[in-house]
Amino acid sequence: MDRVASLETATRIGFAARGLLYFTIGFLVIRAGRTVSQSGALEYLNTGSGKLAVAAMAIGFVAYGVWRLTEALIDSEGHGSGAGGLAARAGGIASGITHVGLAYAAASLATGIGVRASGDPAERGAAMALTLPGGVAMLWIAAAVLIGTGAYQLLKAVRLGFLRYIDADAARSPAVRWIGRLGYAARGIVFVAMGAFLVQAARRARAAEAGGIDQVLDWFPESLQIIVAAGLSLFGLFSLVEARYRRITDHDVIARLKGLAD
């Protein structure tokens, strides 16, 4: 198997891992009334034979994170250098870093190596930023990236922009369209809300004001919490669709990569 095929396989595992993660987050809210962060969802899955799944998810998250970082840095999918393209690529960098972090968390859980961090991941990240020079500015930038990424997700939901990346036959399915649309809308709402939390953290220079997915879901009224949680589960299902039908090695992408290598 050549390197391109190996990358494609590993990245598809990454899409499947992302799908299982988001489905679990939404499922726990709907089924048990329990809100969890992404690392909390991994802990929930990491029981019994689930450890094997979490270990596989670690591999997938590494591949997905590296793929997102590469795509953003060299613009292999042709977003461009305009305002919209730069926003999409900034979101890709944030996603890549996040998924590499999730890979570490999943590997630590699956192997039993490492100490489980206490507290909320978003709050810990904000607290770390505030210990650095220009930490408040970092929080403002992170908030802008999150809000911009959330707005981009919502735009994708409205315009069905997510369909351009999957095989044409799958893109024509009404079920795939609605699963993707509702999933991206829910994810966009969560990202915008997380960005708003970071705005408050930056304004007050208080890490405790930051919040992740679980804090956002807790903040929503119960009815909206259930609706958004259902949407996150649908986003998980759409990620599984992407694991099968995403055009990772599209000929246009390969041509761009070859052009950059020349």
PDB file of C-alpha atoms in Angstrom:
ATOM      1  CA  MET A   1       0.000   0.000   0.000  1.00  0.00           C
ATOM      2  CA  ASP A   2       1.543   3.331  -1.033  1.00  0.00           C
ATOM      3  CA  ARG A   3       1.806   6.376   1.214  1.00  0.00           C
ATOM      4  CA  VAL A   4      -1.259   8.109  -0.245  1.00  0.00           C
ATOM      5  CA  ALA A   5      -3.439   5.050   0.327  1.00  0.00           C
ATOM      6  CA  SER A   6      -2.075   4.645   3.864  1.00  0.00           C
ATOM      7  CA  LEU A   7      -2.823   8.295   4.651  1.00  0.00           C
ATOM      8  CA  GLU A   8      -6.317   7.947   3.247  1.00  0.00           C
ATOM      9  CA  THR A   9      -7.068   4.848   5.336  1.00  0.00           C
ATOM     10  CA  ALA A  10      -5.773   6.423   8.545  1.00  0.00           C
ATOM     11  CA  THR A  11      -7.684   9.651   7.885  1.00  0.00           C
ATOM     12  CA  ARG A  12     -10.904   7.697   7.310  1.00  0.00           C
ATOM     13  CA  ILE A  13     -10.363   6.078  10.701  1.00  0.00           C
ATOM     14  CA  GLY A  14     -10.049   9.628  12.033  1.00  0.00           C
ATOM     15  CA  PHE A  15     -13.426  10.619  10.582  1.00  0.00           C
ATOM     16  CA  ALA A  16     -14.957   7.503  12.135  1.00  0.00           C
ATOM     17  CA  ALA A  17     -13.339   8.354  15.490  1.00  0.00           C
ATOM     18  CA  ARG A  18     -14.711  11.889  15.332  1.00  0.00           C
ATOM     19  CA  GLY A  19     -18.117  10.450  14.509  1.00  0.00           C
ATOM     20  CA  LEU A  20     -18.132   8.098  17.491  1.00  0.00           C
ATOM     21  CA  LEU A  21     -17.000  10.920  19.770  1.00  0.00           C
ATOM     22  CA  TYR A  22     -19.741  13.364  18.766  1.00  0.00           C
ATOM     23  CA  PHE A  23     -22.409  10.671  18.721  1.00  0.00           C
ATOM     24  CA  THR A  24     -21.457   9.716  22.284  1.00  0.00           C
ATOM     25  CA  ILE A  25     -21.604  13.333  23.499  1.00  0.00           C
ATOM     26  CA  GLY A  26     -25.111  13.777  22.096  1.00  0.00           C
ATOM     27  CA  PHE A  27     -26.272  10.303  23.156  1.00  0.00           C
ATOM     28  CA  LEU A  28     -25.308  10.863  26.798  1.00  0.00           C
ATOM     29  CA  VAL A  29     -27.329  14.072  26.961  1.00  0.00           C
ATOM     30  CA  ILE A  30     -30.422  12.516  25.415  1.00  0.00           C
ATOM     31  CA  ARG A  31     -30.224   9.145  27.143  1.00  0.00           C
ATOM     32  CA  ALA A  32     -28.828  10.024  30.558  1.00  0.00           C
ATOM     33  CA  GLY A  33     -29.129  13.807  30.870  1.00  0.00           C
ATOM     34  CA  ARG A  34     -25.354  13.882  31.262  1.00  0.00           C
ATOM     35  CA  THR A  35     -23.132  16.482  29.595  1.00  0.00           C
ATOM     36  CA  VAL A  36     -19.511  15.578  28.941  1.00  0.00           C
ATOM     37  CA  SER A  37     -16.530  17.152  27.251  1.00  0.00           C
ATOM     38  CA  GLN A  38     -14.710  15.414  24.419  1.00  0.00           C
ATOM     39  CA  SER A  39     -12.245  13.914  26.892  1.00  0.00           C
ATOM     40  CA  GLY A  40     -15.191  12.915  29.086  1.00  0.00           C
ATOM     41  CA  ALA A  41     -16.736  11.047  26.166  1.00  0.00           C
ATOM     42  CA  LEU A  42     -13.450   9.191  25.672  1.00  0.00           C
ATOM     43  CA  GLU A  43     -13.447   8.216  29.345  1.00  0.00           C
ATOM     44  CA  TYR A  44     -17.006   6.917  28.998  1.00  0.00           C
ATOM     45  CA  LEU A  45     -16.012   4.767  26.011  1.00  0.00           C
ATOM     46  CA  ASN A  46     -12.820   3.503  27.672  1.00  0.00           C
ATOM     47  CA  THR A  47     -14.329   0.530  29.516  1.00  0.00           C
ATOM     48  CA  GLY A  48     -13.837  -3.180  28.824  1.00  0.00           C
ATOM     49  CA  SER A  49     -13.535  -3.903  25.122  1.00  0.00           C
ATOM     50  CA  GLY A  50     -14.062  -0.200  24.520  1.00  0.00           C
ATOM     51  CA  LYS A  51     -10.363   0.287  25.261  1.00  0.00           C
ATOM     52  CA  LEU A  52      -9.591  -1.218  21.854  1.00  0.00           C
ATOM     53  CA  ALA A  53     -11.932   1.257  20.202  1.00  0.00           C
ATOM     54  CA  VAL A  54     -10.336   4.150  22.094  1.00  0.00           C
ATOM     55  CA  ALA A  55      -6.877   2.951  21.037  1.00  0.00           C
ATOM     56  CA  ALA A  56      -8.020   2.881  17.398  1.00  0.00           C
ATOM     57  CA  MET A  57      -9.519   6.333  17.881  1.00  0.00           C
ATOM     58  CA  ALA A  58      -6.108   7.595  19.053  1.00  0.00           C
ATOM     59  CA  ILE A  59      -4.563   6.466  15.760  1.00  0.00           C
ATOM     60  CA  GLY A  60      -7.399   8.025  13.814  1.00  0.00           C
ATOM     61  CA  PHE A  61      -7.189  11.326  15.684  1.00  0.00           C
ATOM     62  CA  VAL A  62      -3.464  11.605  14.933  1.00  0.00           C
ATOM     63  CA  ALA A  63      -4.058  11.031  11.224  1.00  0.00           C
ATOM     64  CA  TYR A  64      -7.046  13.372  11.133  1.00  0.00           C
ATOM     65  CA  GLY A  65      -5.212  16.081  13.075  1.00  0.00           C
ATOM     66  CA  VAL A  66      -2.143  15.921  10.834  1.00  0.00           C
ATOM     67  CA  TRP A  67      -4.373  15.920   7.740  1.00  0.00           C
ATOM     68  CA  ARG A  68      -6.257  19.008   8.936  1.00  0.00           C
ATOM     69  CA  LEU A  69      -3.040  20.844   9.793  1.00  0.00           C
ATOM     70  CA  THR A  70      -1.485  19.968   6.441  1.00  0.00           C
ATOM     71  CA  GLU A  71      -4.625  20.945   4.555  1.00  0.00           C
ATOM     72  CA  ALA A  72      -4.748  24.290   6.339  1.00  0.00           C
ATOM     73  CA  LEU A  73      -1.064  25.136   6.068  1.00  0.00           C
ATOM     74  CA  ILE A  74      -0.565  24.289   2.398  1.00  0.00           C
ATOM     75  CA  ASP A  75      -4.200  24.841   1.338  1.00  0.00           C
ATOM     76  CA  SER A  76      -4.456  21.460  -0.367  1.00  0.00           C
ATOM     77  CA  GLU A  77      -8.239  21.864  -0.747  1.00  0.00           C
ATOM     78  CA  GLY A  78      -7.969  25.289  -2.358  1.00  0.00           C
ATOM     79  CA  HIS A  79      -9.722  27.542   0.169  1.00  0.00           C
ATOM     80  CA  GLY A  80      -7.612  30.449  -1.049  1.00  0.00           C
ATOM     81  CA  SER A  81      -6.082  33.419   0.741  1.00  0.00           C
ATOM     82  CA  GLY A  82      -9.174  35.622   0.915  1.00  0.00           C
ATOM     83  CA  ALA A  83     -10.920  36.403   4.184  1.00  0.00           C
ATOM     84  CA  GLY A  84     -13.216  33.377   3.934  1.00  0.00           C
ATOM     85  CA  GLY A  85     -10.394  31.060   2.918  1.00  0.00           C
ATOM     86  CA  LEU A  86      -8.121  32.235   5.723  1.00  0.00           C
ATOM     87  CA  ALA A  87     -10.941  31.790   8.243  1.00  0.00           C
ATOM     88  CA  ALA A  88     -11.527  28.234   7.014  1.00  0.00           C
ATOM     89  CA  ARG A  89      -7.814  27.462   7.205  1.00  0.00           C
ATOM     90  CA  ALA A  90      -7.531  28.965  10.712  1.00  0.00           C
ATOM     91  CA  GLY A  91     -10.376  26.713  11.766  1.00  0.00           C
ATOM     92  CA  GLY A  92      -8.492  23.806  10.219  1.00  0.00           C
ATOM     93  CA  ILE A  93      -5.393  24.587  12.271  1.00  0.00           C
ATOM     94  CA  ALA A  94      -7.455  24.777  15.463  1.00  0.00           C
ATOM     95  CA  SER A  95      -9.157  21.502  14.580  1.00  0.00           C
ATOM     96  CA  GLY A  96      -5.852  19.831  13.830  1.00  0.00           C
ATOM     97  CA  ILE A  97      -4.330  20.879  17.145  1.00  0.00           C
ATOM     98  CA  THR A  98      -7.472  19.806  19.005  1.00  0.00           C
ATOM     99  CA  HIS A  99      -7.477  16.350  17.427  1.00  0.00           C
ATOM    100  CA  VAL A 100      -3.790  15.773  18.081  1.00  0.00           C
ATOM    101  CA  GLY A 101      -4.588  16.595  21.723  1.00  0.00           C
ATOM    102  CA  LEU A 102      -7.493  14.149  21.617  1.00  0.00           C
ATOM    103  CA  ALA A 103      -5.121  11.510  20.226  1.00  0.00           C
ATOM    104  CA  TYR A 104      -2.890  11.968  23.266  1.00  0.00           C
ATOM    105  CA  ALA A 105      -5.877  11.770  25.630  1.00  0.00           C
ATOM    106  CA  ALA A 106      -7.220   8.641  23.917  1.00  0.00           C
ATOM    107  CA  ALA A 107      -3.812   6.935  23.914  1.00  0.00           C
ATOM    108  CA  SER A 108      -3.309   7.766  27.599  1.00  0.00           C
ATOM    109  CA  LEU A 109      -6.690   6.308  28.496  1.00  0.00           C
ATOM    110  CA  ALA A 110      -6.313   3.185  26.380  1.00  0.00           C
ATOM    111  CA  THR A 111      -2.845   2.362  27.723  1.00  0.00           C
ATOM    112  CA  GLY A 112      -3.416   3.534  31.271  1.00  0.00           C
ATOM    113  CA  ILE A 113      -0.310   5.712  30.992  1.00  0.00           C
ATOM    114  CA  GLY A 114      -0.412   9.301  32.159  1.00  0.00           C
ATOM    115  CA  VAL A 115      -2.311  11.161  34.822  1.00  0.00           C
ATOM    116  CA  ARG A 116      -5.888  12.162  34.219  1.00  0.00           C
ATOM    117  CA  ALA A 117      -6.076  15.937  34.267  1.00  0.00           C
ATOM    118  CA  SER A 118      -8.575  17.481  36.623  1.00  0.00           C
ATOM    119  CA  GLY A 119     -10.888  20.306  35.772  1.00  0.00           C
ATOM    120  CA  ASP A 120     -12.331  21.491  32.485  1.00  0.00           C
ATOM    121  CA  PRO A 121     -10.047  21.356  29.406  1.00  0.00           C
ATOM    122  CA  ALA A 122     -11.210  24.759  28.136  1.00  0.00           C
ATOM    123  CA  GLU A 123     -10.577  26.335  31.528  1.00  0.00           C
ATOM    124  CA  ARG A 124      -7.153  24.699  31.777  1.00  0.00           C
ATOM    125  CA  GLY A 125      -6.213  25.989  28.339  1.00  0.00           C
ATOM    126  CA  ALA A 126      -7.374  29.496  29.190  1.00  0.00           C
ATOM    127  CA  ALA A 127      -5.496  29.390  32.493  1.00  0.00           C
ATOM    128  CA  MET A 128      -2.317  28.329  30.699  1.00  0.00           C
ATOM    129  CA  ALA A 129      -2.712  31.148  28.162  1.00  0.00           C
ATOM    130  CA  LEU A 130      -3.141  33.704  30.914  1.00  0.00           C
ATOM    131  CA  THR A 131       0.206  32.735  32.449  1.00  0.00           C
ATOM    132  CA  LEU A 132       1.977  33.704  29.212  1.00  0.00           C
ATOM    133  CA  PRO A 133       2.903  37.175  27.920  1.00  0.00           C
ATOM    134  CA  GLY A 134       0.019  38.437  25.804  1.00  0.00           C
ATOM    135  CA  GLY A 135      -2.261  35.768  27.245  1.00  0.00           C
ATOM    136  CA  VAL A 136      -5.378  37.942  27.108  1.00  0.00           C
ATOM    137  CA  ALA A 137      -4.702  38.692  23.440  1.00  0.00           C
ATOM    138  CA  MET A 138      -4.370  34.944  22.832  1.00  0.00           C
ATOM    139  CA  LEU A 139      -7.814  34.423  24.339  1.00  0.00           C
ATOM    140  CA  TRP A 140      -9.297  37.122  22.107  1.00  0.00           C
ATOM    141  CA  ILE A 141      -7.733  35.466  19.058  1.00  0.00           C
ATOM    142  CA  ALA A 142      -8.961  32.026  20.128  1.00  0.00           C
ATOM    143  CA  ALA A 143     -12.457  33.446  20.692  1.00  0.00           C
ATOM    144  CA  ALA A 144     -12.456  35.017  17.227  1.00  0.00           C
ATOM    145  CA  VAL A 145     -11.334  31.729  15.653  1.00  0.00           C
ATOM    146  CA  LEU A 146     -14.051  29.774  17.480  1.00  0.00           C
ATOM    147  CA  ILE A 147     -16.801  32.242  16.563  1.00  0.00           C
ATOM    148  CA  GLY A 148     -15.572  32.425  12.963  1.00  0.00           C
ATOM    149  CA  THR A 149     -15.406  28.641  12.737  1.00  0.00           C
ATOM    150  CA  GLY A 150     -18.887  28.341  14.197  1.00  0.00           C
ATOM    151  CA  ALA A 151     -20.245  30.874  11.703  1.00  0.00           C
ATOM    152  CA  TYR A 152     -18.548  28.935   8.910  1.00  0.00           C
ATOM    153  CA  GLN A 153     -20.201  25.708  10.131  1.00  0.00           C
ATOM    154  CA  LEU A 154     -23.589  27.430  10.129  1.00  0.00           C
ATOM    155  CA  LEU A 155     -22.955  28.749   6.615  1.00  0.00           C
ATOM    156  CA  LYS A 156     -22.104  25.225   5.506  1.00  0.00           C
ATOM    157  CA  ALA A 157     -25.395  24.027   7.001  1.00  0.00           C
ATOM    158  CA  VAL A 158     -27.403  26.678   5.141  1.00  0.00           C
ATOM    159  CA  ARG A 159     -25.621  26.320   1.799  1.00  0.00           C
ATOM    160  CA  LEU A 160     -24.975  22.558   2.018  1.00  0.00           C
ATOM    161  CA  GLY A 161     -21.305  23.373   1.505  1.00  0.00           C
ATOM    162  CA  PHE A 162     -20.240  20.136   3.198  1.00  0.00           C
ATOM    163  CA  LEU A 163     -21.523  18.148   0.212  1.00  0.00           C
ATOM    164  CA  ARG A 164     -18.706  19.333  -2.061  1.00  0.00           C
ATOM    165  CA  TYR A 165     -16.252  17.077  -0.250  1.00  0.00           C
ATOM    166  CA  ILE A 166     -18.097  13.759  -0.518  1.00  0.00           C
ATOM    167  CA  ASP A 167     -18.829  11.454  -3.448  1.00  0.00           C
ATOM    168  CA  ALA A 168     -21.587  12.691  -5.751  1.00  0.00           C
ATOM    169  CA  ASP A 169     -23.817   9.634  -5.245  1.00  0.00           C
ATOM    170  CA  ALA A 170     -23.798  10.097  -1.454  1.00  0.00           C
ATOM    171  CA  ALA A 171     -24.275  13.871  -1.808  1.00  0.00           C
ATOM    172  CA  ARG A 172     -27.538  13.320  -3.711  1.00  0.00           C
ATOM    173  CA  SER A 173     -29.114  11.396  -0.829  1.00  0.00           C
ATOM    174  CA  PRO A 174     -31.772  13.490   0.985  1.00  0.00           C
ATOM    175  CA  ALA A 175     -30.954  11.663   4.237  1.00  0.00           C
ATOM    176  CA  VAL A 176     -27.262  12.553   3.970  1.00  0.00           C
ATOM    177  CA  ARG A 177     -28.144  16.172   3.209  1.00  0.00           C
ATOM    178  CA  TRP A 178     -30.382  16.557   6.264  1.00  0.00           C
ATOM    179  CA  ILE A 179     -28.088  14.642   8.616  1.00  0.00           C
ATOM    180  CA  GLY A 180     -25.210  16.873   7.546  1.00  0.00           C
ATOM    181  CA  ARG A 181     -27.242  20.069   7.629  1.00  0.00           C
ATOM    182  CA  LEU A 182     -28.620  19.527  11.134  1.00  0.00           C
ATOM    183  CA  GLY A 183     -25.284  18.229  12.392  1.00  0.00           C
ATOM    184  CA  TYR A 184     -23.296  21.182  11.114  1.00  0.00           C
ATOM    185  CA  ALA A 185     -25.903  23.615  12.451  1.00  0.00           C
ATOM    186  CA  ALA A 186     -25.636  22.130  15.954  1.00  0.00           C
ATOM    187  CA  ARG A 187     -21.840  22.134  15.848  1.00  0.00           C
ATOM    188  CA  GLY A 188     -21.851  25.752  14.632  1.00  0.00           C
ATOM    189  CA  ILE A 189     -24.085  26.816  17.523  1.00  0.00           C
ATOM    190  CA  VAL A 190     -21.790  25.107  20.032  1.00  0.00           C
ATOM    191  CA  PHE A 191     -18.656  26.691  18.576  1.00  0.00           C
ATOM    192  CA  VAL A 192     -20.163  30.186  18.601  1.00  0.00           C
ATOM    193  CA  ALA A 193     -21.237  29.706  22.219  1.00  0.00           C
ATOM    194  CA  MET A 194     -17.770  28.442  23.187  1.00  0.00           C
ATOM    195  CA  GLY A 195     -16.312  31.514  21.511  1.00  0.00           C
ATOM    196  CA  ALA A 196     -18.674  33.738  23.504  1.00  0.00           C
ATOM    197  CA  PHE A 197     -17.480  32.070  26.707  1.00  0.00           C
ATOM    198  CA  LEU A 198     -13.888  32.827  25.712  1.00  0.00           C
ATOM    199  CA  VAL A 199     -14.820  36.457  25.039  1.00  0.00           C
ATOM    200  CA  GLN A 200     -15.939  36.714  28.659  1.00  0.00           C
ATOM    201  CA  ALA A 201     -12.736  35.011  29.816  1.00  0.00           C
ATOM    202  CA  ALA A 202     -10.674  37.507  27.806  1.00  0.00           C
ATOM    203  CA  ARG A 203     -12.666  40.540  28.981  1.00  0.00           C
ATOM    204  CA  ARG A 204     -12.303  39.607  32.643  1.00  0.00           C
ATOM    205  CA  ALA A 205      -8.935  37.829  32.378  1.00  0.00           C
ATOM    206  CA  ARG A 206     -10.525  34.924  34.247  1.00  0.00           C
ATOM    207  CA  ALA A 207      -9.955  31.367  33.026  1.00  0.00           C
ATOM    208  CA  ALA A 208     -13.061  30.179  34.901  1.00  0.00           C
ATOM    209  CA  GLU A 209     -15.218  32.024  32.362  1.00  0.00           C
ATOM    210  CA  ALA A 210     -14.078  29.705  29.544  1.00  0.00           C
ATOM    211  CA  GLY A 211     -16.185  26.675  28.711  1.00  0.00           C
ATOM    212  CA  GLY A 212     -16.154  23.585  26.535  1.00  0.00           C
ATOM    213  CA  ILE A 213     -18.945  21.564  24.937  1.00  0.00           C
ATOM    214  CA  ASP A 214     -20.274  20.331  28.276  1.00  0.00           C
ATOM    215  CA  GLN A 215     -20.459  23.832  29.796  1.00  0.00           C
ATOM    216  CA  VAL A 216     -22.188  25.138  26.690  1.00  0.00           C
ATOM    217  CA  LEU A 217     -24.771  22.363  26.788  1.00  0.00           C
ATOM    218  CA  ASP A 218     -25.339  22.949  30.514  1.00  0.00           C
ATOM    219  CA  TRP A 219     -25.838  26.664  29.823  1.00  0.00           C
ATOM    220  CA  PHE A 220     -28.583  26.048  27.242  1.00  0.00           C
ATOM    221  CA  PRO A 221     -32.223  25.763  28.361  1.00  0.00           C
ATOM    222  CA  GLU A 222     -33.267  22.105  28.592  1.00  0.00           C
ATOM    223  CA  SER A 223     -35.262  22.093  25.352  1.00  0.00           C
ATOM    224  CA  LEU A 224     -32.421  23.686  23.374  1.00  0.00           C
ATOM    225  CA  GLN A 225     -29.923  21.383  25.069  1.00  0.00           C
ATOM    226  CA  ILE A 226     -31.789  18.307  23.779  1.00  0.00           C
ATOM    227  CA  ILE A 227     -32.111  19.761  20.270  1.00  0.00           C
ATOM    228  CA  VAL A 228     -28.418  20.645  20.051  1.00  0.00           C
ATOM    229  CA  ALA A 229     -27.400  17.296  21.552  1.00  0.00           C
ATOM    230  CA  ALA A 230     -29.466  15.507  18.909  1.00  0.00           C
ATOM    231  CA  GLY A 231     -27.736  17.624  16.287  1.00  0.00           C
ATOM    232  CA  LEU A 232     -24.319  16.671  17.653  1.00  0.00           C
ATOM    233  CA  SER A 233     -25.253  13.007  17.393  1.00  0.00           C
ATOM    234  CA  LEU A 234     -26.309  13.633  13.797  1.00  0.00           C
ATOM    235  CA  PHE A 235     -22.957  15.313  13.172  1.00  0.00           C
ATOM    236  CA  GLY A 236     -21.387  12.130  14.484  1.00  0.00           C
ATOM    237  CA  LEU A 237     -23.420  10.105  12.000  1.00  0.00           C
ATOM    238  CA  PHE A 238     -22.392  12.429   9.181  1.00  0.00           C
ATOM    239  CA  SER A 239     -18.755  11.963  10.175  1.00  0.00           C
ATOM    240  CA  LEU A 240     -19.287   8.227   9.660  1.00  0.00           C
ATOM    241  CA  VAL A 241     -20.655   9.036   6.204  1.00  0.00           C
ATOM    242  CA  GLU A 242     -17.483  11.044   5.577  1.00  0.00           C
ATOM    243  CA  ALA A 243     -15.368   8.123   6.784  1.00  0.00           C
ATOM    244  CA  ARG A 244     -16.774   6.181   3.846  1.00  0.00           C
ATOM    245  CA  TYR A 245     -17.449   8.789   1.173  1.00  0.00           C
ATOM    246  CA  ARG A 246     -15.101  11.755   1.822  1.00  0.00           C
ATOM    247  CA  ARG A 247     -12.973  12.507  -1.261  1.00  0.00           C
ATOM    248  CA  ILE A 248      -9.672  12.578   0.613  1.00  0.00           C
ATOM    249  CA  THR A 249      -7.554  11.716  -2.434  1.00  0.00           C
ATOM    250  CA  ASP A 250      -9.570  13.760  -4.917  1.00  0.00           C
ATOM    251  CA  HIS A 251      -7.585  14.288  -8.137  1.00  0.00           C
ATOM    252  CA  ASP A 252      -7.701  18.085  -7.714  1.00  0.00           C
ATOM    253  CA  VAL A 253      -6.194  17.778  -4.230  1.00  0.00           C
ATOM    254  CA  ILE A 254      -3.471  15.438  -5.481  1.00  0.00           C
ATOM    255  CA  ALA A 255      -2.694  17.881  -8.309  1.00  0.00           C
ATOM    256  CA  ARG A 256      -2.302  20.747  -5.809  1.00  0.00           C
ATOM    257  CA  LEU A 257       0.011  18.662  -3.632  1.00  0.00           C
ATOM    258  CA  LYS A 258       2.137  17.717  -6.628  1.00  0.00           C
ATOM    259  CA  GLY A 259       2.274  21.346  -7.703  1.00  0.00           C
ATOM    260  CA  LEU A 260       3.487  22.392  -4.269  1.00  0.00           C
ATOM    261  CA  ALA A 261       6.139  19.684  -4.333  1.00  0.00           C
ATOM    262  CA  ASP A 262       7.514  20.759  -7.737  1.00  0.00           C
TER     263      ASP A 262
END
